[in-house]
XYZ file of C-alpha atoms in Angstrom:
416
model
C 0.000 0.000 0.000
C 1.107 3.574 -0.683
C 1.231 4.609 2.983
C 3.570 1.751 4.011
C 6.995 3.297 4.628
C 8.793 0.235 6.090
C 8.216 -3.300 4.832
C 10.215 -6.297 6.034
C 9.882 -9.751 4.477
C 11.594 -12.793 5.998
C 14.441 -10.780 7.498
C 17.244 -12.813 9.018
C 20.742 -12.026 10.252
C 23.250 -14.725 11.143
C 26.555 -14.117 12.921
C 29.542 -16.399 13.342
C 30.733 -16.714 16.928
C 33.993 -18.117 18.194
C 36.160 -16.637 15.438
C 36.617 -13.183 13.930
C 36.445 -13.140 10.152
C 39.340 -11.406 8.379
C 38.441 -8.294 6.390
C 39.529 -8.404 2.755
C 41.061 -5.543 0.795
C 40.126 -4.835 -2.822
C 43.330 -6.516 -4.065
C 42.365 -9.693 -2.155
C 38.960 -9.777 -3.852
C 40.471 -9.219 -7.300
C 43.082 -11.931 -6.688
C 40.389 -14.407 -5.671
C 38.285 -13.554 -8.708
C 41.229 -14.118 -11.090
C 42.525 -17.334 -9.481
C 39.157 -19.030 -8.911
C 36.418 -17.157 -10.764
C 33.818 -19.931 -10.493
C 34.216 -20.226 -6.734
C 34.275 -16.432 -6.308
C 30.893 -15.884 -7.967
C 29.243 -18.927 -6.340
C 27.052 -17.921 -3.360
C 28.657 -18.924 -0.088
C 26.512 -20.550 2.542
C 27.549 -20.175 6.173
C 27.884 -23.924 6.591
C 30.534 -24.138 3.847
C 32.829 -21.346 5.011
C 35.948 -23.023 6.403
C 34.003 -25.008 8.993
C 35.386 -22.819 11.786
C 33.293 -21.274 14.550
C 29.602 -21.572 15.277
C 26.659 -19.612 13.911
C 23.753 -17.939 15.648
C 20.685 -16.155 14.298
C 20.351 -12.683 15.848
C 17.212 -12.083 13.752
C 15.204 -14.846 12.074
C 12.180 -14.763 9.740
C 10.888 -11.301 10.679
C 8.114 -9.737 8.570
C 6.030 -6.616 9.201
C 4.631 -3.428 7.666
C 4.781 0.025 9.259
C 2.661 2.851 7.928
C 3.463 6.521 7.656
C 2.940 8.416 10.907
C 2.942 5.336 13.146
C 4.930 5.277 16.373
C 5.918 1.661 16.958
C 7.623 0.373 20.083
C 9.974 -2.598 20.175
C 10.452 -4.441 23.462
C 12.324 -7.574 24.456
C 14.987 -8.876 26.770
C 18.704 -8.179 26.258
C 20.027 -10.169 23.316
C 16.578 -10.700 21.789
C 17.573 -9.055 18.483
C 16.049 -5.568 18.807
C 19.179 -3.556 18.001
C 20.175 -5.901 15.164
C 16.754 -5.376 13.616
C 17.175 -1.597 13.701
C 20.679 -1.890 12.239
C 19.296 -3.866 9.304
C 16.559 -1.290 8.699
C 19.075 1.578 8.870
C 21.474 -0.220 6.467
C 24.227 -0.414 9.085
C 24.363 -4.173 8.529
C 23.147 -6.361 5.656
C 20.623 -9.127 6.274
C 21.673 -12.728 5.711
C 18.256 -13.460 4.212
C 15.089 -11.587 3.349
C 14.816 -7.889 2.557
C 13.571 -4.589 3.963
C 12.127 -1.677 1.976
C 12.365 1.781 3.539
C 10.707 4.730 1.809
C 11.769 8.111 3.064
C 14.679 9.985 4.616
C 15.792 8.166 7.754
C 17.426 9.462 10.920
C 18.920 7.014 13.418
C 19.939 7.138 17.048
C 21.226 3.625 17.640
C 24.247 4.345 19.823
C 25.584 7.458 21.507
C 27.430 9.512 18.896
C 26.394 7.375 15.927
C 27.351 9.250 12.753
C 29.479 11.796 14.633
C 33.219 12.309 14.162
C 35.145 12.738 17.441
C 37.717 15.145 15.967
C 35.076 17.549 14.632
C 33.394 20.157 16.803
C 29.781 19.907 17.859
C 28.877 22.563 15.269
C 30.663 20.688 12.468
C 28.997 17.429 13.457
C 25.551 19.027 13.229
C 26.261 20.049 9.632
C 27.821 16.656 8.886
C 24.684 14.886 10.126
C 22.522 17.186 8.044
C 24.568 16.404 4.945
C 24.266 12.658 5.611
C 20.470 13.115 5.757
C 20.602 14.908 2.398
C 19.892 18.390 3.730
C 21.365 21.575 2.333
C 23.419 23.999 4.419
C 20.528 26.477 4.393
C 18.177 23.855 5.812
C 20.607 23.076 8.635
C 21.155 26.810 9.243
C 17.417 27.223 9.751
C 17.352 24.510 12.446
C 20.770 25.052 14.011
C 19.818 27.411 16.879
C 16.859 25.207 17.814
C 19.114 22.112 17.892
C 21.715 23.767 20.112
C 19.088 25.160 22.498
C 17.428 21.759 22.870
C 20.739 19.953 23.469
C 21.815 22.491 26.136
C 25.463 22.385 25.006
C 25.756 26.008 23.818
C 29.026 26.615 25.708
C 30.723 23.624 24.101
C 29.318 23.692 20.567
C 32.705 24.705 19.097
C 34.632 22.114 21.154
C 35.771 18.832 19.525
C 33.268 16.087 20.212
C 35.936 13.866 21.829
C 35.908 16.255 24.806
C 32.136 15.915 25.295
C 30.837 13.715 28.083
C 28.668 10.750 27.136
C 25.576 12.623 28.257
C 26.483 15.696 26.199
C 27.032 13.566 23.102
C 23.660 11.914 23.615
C 21.928 15.279 24.024
C 23.402 16.628 20.814
C 22.792 13.402 18.898
C 19.128 13.290 19.873
C 18.652 16.979 19.119
C 20.099 16.495 15.638
C 18.083 13.331 14.938
C 14.805 14.890 16.077
C 15.152 18.383 14.579
C 16.591 17.720 11.123
C 13.190 16.426 10.038
C 13.790 12.845 8.917
C 10.641 11.162 7.643
C 11.543 8.032 9.640
C 13.302 8.069 13.012
C 14.867 4.979 14.606
C 15.661 5.366 18.315
C 17.401 2.665 20.348
C 17.811 2.503 24.147
C 19.972 5.630 24.296
C 17.700 7.881 26.337
C 18.658 5.888 29.433
C 22.012 7.712 29.351
C 20.442 11.089 30.091
C 19.076 12.515 33.315
C 15.386 12.251 34.152
C 14.486 15.787 33.072
C 16.173 15.394 29.685
C 14.432 12.033 29.177
C 11.096 13.785 29.660
C 12.190 16.448 27.198
C 13.132 13.813 24.601
C 9.889 11.913 25.060
C 7.930 15.116 24.580
C 9.873 15.883 21.401
C 9.285 12.391 19.997
C 5.570 12.763 20.677
C 5.621 16.078 18.841
C 7.516 14.540 15.914
C 5.014 11.672 15.680
C 2.065 14.080 15.667
C 3.726 15.818 12.724
C 3.132 12.731 10.594
C 6.610 11.213 10.807
C 7.265 7.558 11.566
C 9.165 6.450 14.683
C 10.529 3.066 15.769
C 11.408 3.205 19.441
C 13.314 0.544 21.411
C 13.118 0.851 25.194
C 13.171 -1.213 28.378
C 11.056 1.468 30.080
C 7.537 0.112 29.709
C 5.891 3.359 30.793
C 7.698 5.178 27.981
C 6.457 2.585 25.500
C 2.904 2.824 26.820
C 2.800 6.621 26.703
C 4.246 7.049 23.232
C 3.431 4.049 21.070
C 0.302 3.016 19.207
C 1.611 -0.454 18.369
C 4.328 -2.612 19.955
C 6.435 -5.566 18.755
C 7.698 -8.113 21.268
C 11.013 -9.501 19.998
C 12.257 -12.751 21.501
C 15.005 -15.112 20.271
C 15.370 -13.102 17.068
C 11.706 -13.228 16.028
C 8.548 -11.239 16.661
C 6.663 -13.222 19.277
C 3.593 -10.982 19.229
C 2.453 -7.486 18.245
C -0.537 -5.317 19.061
C -1.771 -2.760 21.587
C 0.816 -1.584 24.138
C -0.983 -3.009 27.178
C -1.350 -6.496 25.711
C 2.219 -6.710 24.421
C 3.722 -5.303 27.635
C 1.838 -7.974 29.586
C 3.284 -10.673 27.301
C 6.776 -9.202 27.734
C 6.511 -9.188 31.497
C 5.263 -12.798 31.388
C 8.648 -13.728 29.895
C 10.223 -12.468 33.112
C 7.993 -14.800 35.095
C 9.002 -17.750 32.925
C 12.681 -16.857 33.343
C 12.270 -16.657 37.126
C 10.576 -20.069 37.157
C 13.375 -21.589 35.092
C 16.009 -20.228 37.480
C 14.995 -22.807 40.116
C 13.921 -20.290 42.776
C 12.713 -22.225 45.815
C 10.914 -19.601 47.939
C 7.343 -19.749 49.139
C 6.022 -17.373 46.440
C 4.895 -19.247 43.340
C 2.848 -16.897 41.122
C 0.212 -14.180 41.134
C -2.513 -12.908 38.810
C -5.471 -10.561 38.468
C -8.790 -12.374 38.981
C -7.195 -15.737 38.263
C -6.069 -14.750 34.751
C -2.956 -12.723 33.931
C -1.091 -9.672 35.205
C -3.225 -7.044 33.420
C -5.867 -4.839 35.029
C -8.290 -3.813 32.279
C -11.421 -1.685 32.002
C -14.093 -3.871 33.565
C -17.046 -3.282 35.855
C -15.983 -6.038 38.278
C -13.988 -5.142 41.370
C -10.294 -6.018 40.927
C -8.758 -8.873 42.906
C -5.102 -9.869 43.231
C -4.409 -13.579 43.765
C -1.074 -14.646 45.306
C -0.160 -18.354 45.300
C 2.253 -19.550 47.995
C 3.676 -22.853 49.182
C 4.505 -22.509 52.874
C 6.900 -24.836 54.667
C 5.565 -23.887 58.098
C 2.364 -22.581 59.711
C 2.077 -18.814 60.027
C 0.702 -17.896 63.455
C -0.423 -14.329 64.236
C 1.662 -13.203 61.287
C 1.757 -10.187 58.998
C 1.284 -9.819 55.240
C 2.259 -6.550 53.544
C 1.979 -5.391 49.939
C 3.244 -2.159 48.369
C 2.583 -1.010 44.807
C 5.375 1.129 43.338
C 5.847 3.179 40.171
C 8.854 3.184 37.826
C 10.694 5.570 40.208
C 10.230 3.026 43.049
C 7.881 5.428 44.823
C 5.278 3.638 46.944
C 1.904 4.556 45.429
C -0.250 2.569 47.826
C 0.254 -0.177 50.378
C -1.703 -2.559 52.584
C -0.762 -4.425 55.744
C -2.617 -7.195 57.590
C -1.660 -8.290 61.117
C -2.702 -11.329 63.121
C -3.165 -13.602 60.109
C -3.188 -17.405 60.345
C -2.005 -19.452 57.320
C -1.515 -23.248 57.438
C 1.574 -24.800 55.845
C 1.306 -26.080 52.285
C -0.184 -24.618 49.065
C -2.220 -21.497 49.899
C -3.844 -18.648 47.997
C -4.049 -15.078 49.336
C -6.709 -12.918 47.642
C -6.886 -9.132 47.995
C -10.164 -7.607 46.773
C -10.699 -3.879 46.207
C -13.796 -1.806 45.425
C -11.601 -0.102 42.803
C -7.931 0.447 41.990
C -7.882 3.813 40.161
C -4.219 3.885 39.118
C -3.045 5.688 36.014
C -2.302 3.349 33.092
C 1.240 2.045 33.360
C 3.487 -0.681 34.744
C 3.806 -1.067 38.508
C 6.020 -3.305 40.631
C 4.622 -5.036 43.701
C 6.744 -5.883 46.735
C 5.294 -8.354 49.252
C 6.442 -9.445 52.698
C 5.254 -12.263 54.945
C 6.142 -12.426 58.670
C 5.474 -15.069 61.312
C 4.599 -14.263 64.950
C 4.450 -10.517 64.552
C 5.677 -7.921 62.060
C 8.872 -5.968 61.430
C 8.162 -3.644 64.388
C 7.191 -6.304 66.932
C 10.044 -8.768 66.458
C 8.290 -10.981 63.935
C 10.278 -13.501 61.905
C 10.522 -12.700 58.181
C 9.303 -15.724 56.220
C 9.960 -14.142 52.824
C 10.010 -10.857 50.954
C 9.503 -11.008 47.185
C 8.908 -8.929 44.088
C 5.768 -10.218 42.436
C 6.699 -11.035 38.842
C 5.616 -10.130 36.285
C 4.726 -6.562 37.328
C 1.171 -5.280 37.427
C 0.127 -3.762 34.084
C -2.729 -1.255 34.294
C -4.252 -1.090 30.806
C -7.207 1.180 31.466
C -8.394 4.275 29.602
C -6.886 7.539 30.956
C -9.739 9.671 32.307
C -7.939 12.526 34.072
C -5.421 14.918 32.475
C -4.380 14.066 28.879
C -0.733 14.902 29.668
C 1.011 12.371 31.910
C 3.127 15.108 33.468
C 0.038 16.654 35.090
C -2.130 13.569 35.543
C -0.590 12.446 38.824
C -0.815 8.838 39.950
C -4.564 8.279 40.151
C -7.056 7.766 37.334
C -10.288 9.194 38.734
C -13.018 10.594 36.465
C -14.548 13.971 37.226
C -17.220 16.055 35.468
C -16.617 19.738 34.728
C -19.684 21.992 34.936
C -19.721 25.588 33.714
C -22.520 27.961 34.692
C -23.019 31.686 35.351
C -22.319 32.796 38.909
C -25.357 33.832 40.934
C -25.413 37.420 42.291
C -25.512 36.168 45.899
C -22.373 34.074 45.345
C -20.452 37.047 43.916
C -21.575 39.223 46.809
C -20.332 36.741 49.388
C -16.845 36.739 47.802
C -16.664 40.547 47.776
């Protein structure tokens, strides 16, 4: 279709591990072609190349379409293939199989300082990046002051880049990538380098860029960033796209991978698993009252004990907590169920920390049975009903009706 700007079909990238392949000069290639022309032009399969080393697929059989103006998130554990996928799309590396079509001028922010030259000044690197994107000097001139102001490196703009700190390089690189108006922007997990205030600034700029009709692919381990910015999300695992769809659904699937990894690690505590209403880890828009189910396997009876639960945001701030004293729990498989009339949290990803004590609590000399982080985290996938901007919405998601009416004369008189 005409509005598809990125199309991938059967993309795969294989790397050889255990041995570094020697780079060949032009004279080596010409010598090979003259001495063994038939072998030189025959396609080489990885299995037939010297038999040294082992091969691994960083990306395997990946296909998708991305339309103009979409903001697509990519999530997955370390080593899943996210960065390799972006490198293929940005032509940094060639795929082993399949192909990718990209229509439009592309800006990339894959690593800090990508496309910058350390010996050039910050000013020269801005113009270099503009030239790489195909922009004229006049176009870069028009955006230059805005780029420098956003990056907050005015004092050092004429200093060689090699003297910039990592954070300063990241600020300038993002400012260039976002302001030089690429039609497609690829952003890897580089915003984690900056401070919290600059991260907010970058996220706001990416939202502004997306609303301008440009396409963004955004890799992040910060699920709240993905939820706030993206319309669609890909979950990459073992080099392939495991699932794609709405942010809430895909984030829940991603967090479930963490639960599977924890189970495979052989953890032998009393906590086994948890869920919302006996299903998964997602709290959705439903009329029923929410209920959290915690499954334990206790080795001993809990007598006059304590159970505590705190819900925390991505800054580890305790949003809400509950504590129950004097509880009695027999040994063996048990289920603890917390029911609430409502849980009006803003949409997002929340961690839950639980603690179980026997014969008292932490203030009365109780014995700690176990403290655990409930995995996967709680995903709140409800519709935002308060302020449309997350910065001003706070932590609760409570609806309110606004009424506008003329003031009565008596009311005005009482104020005066």
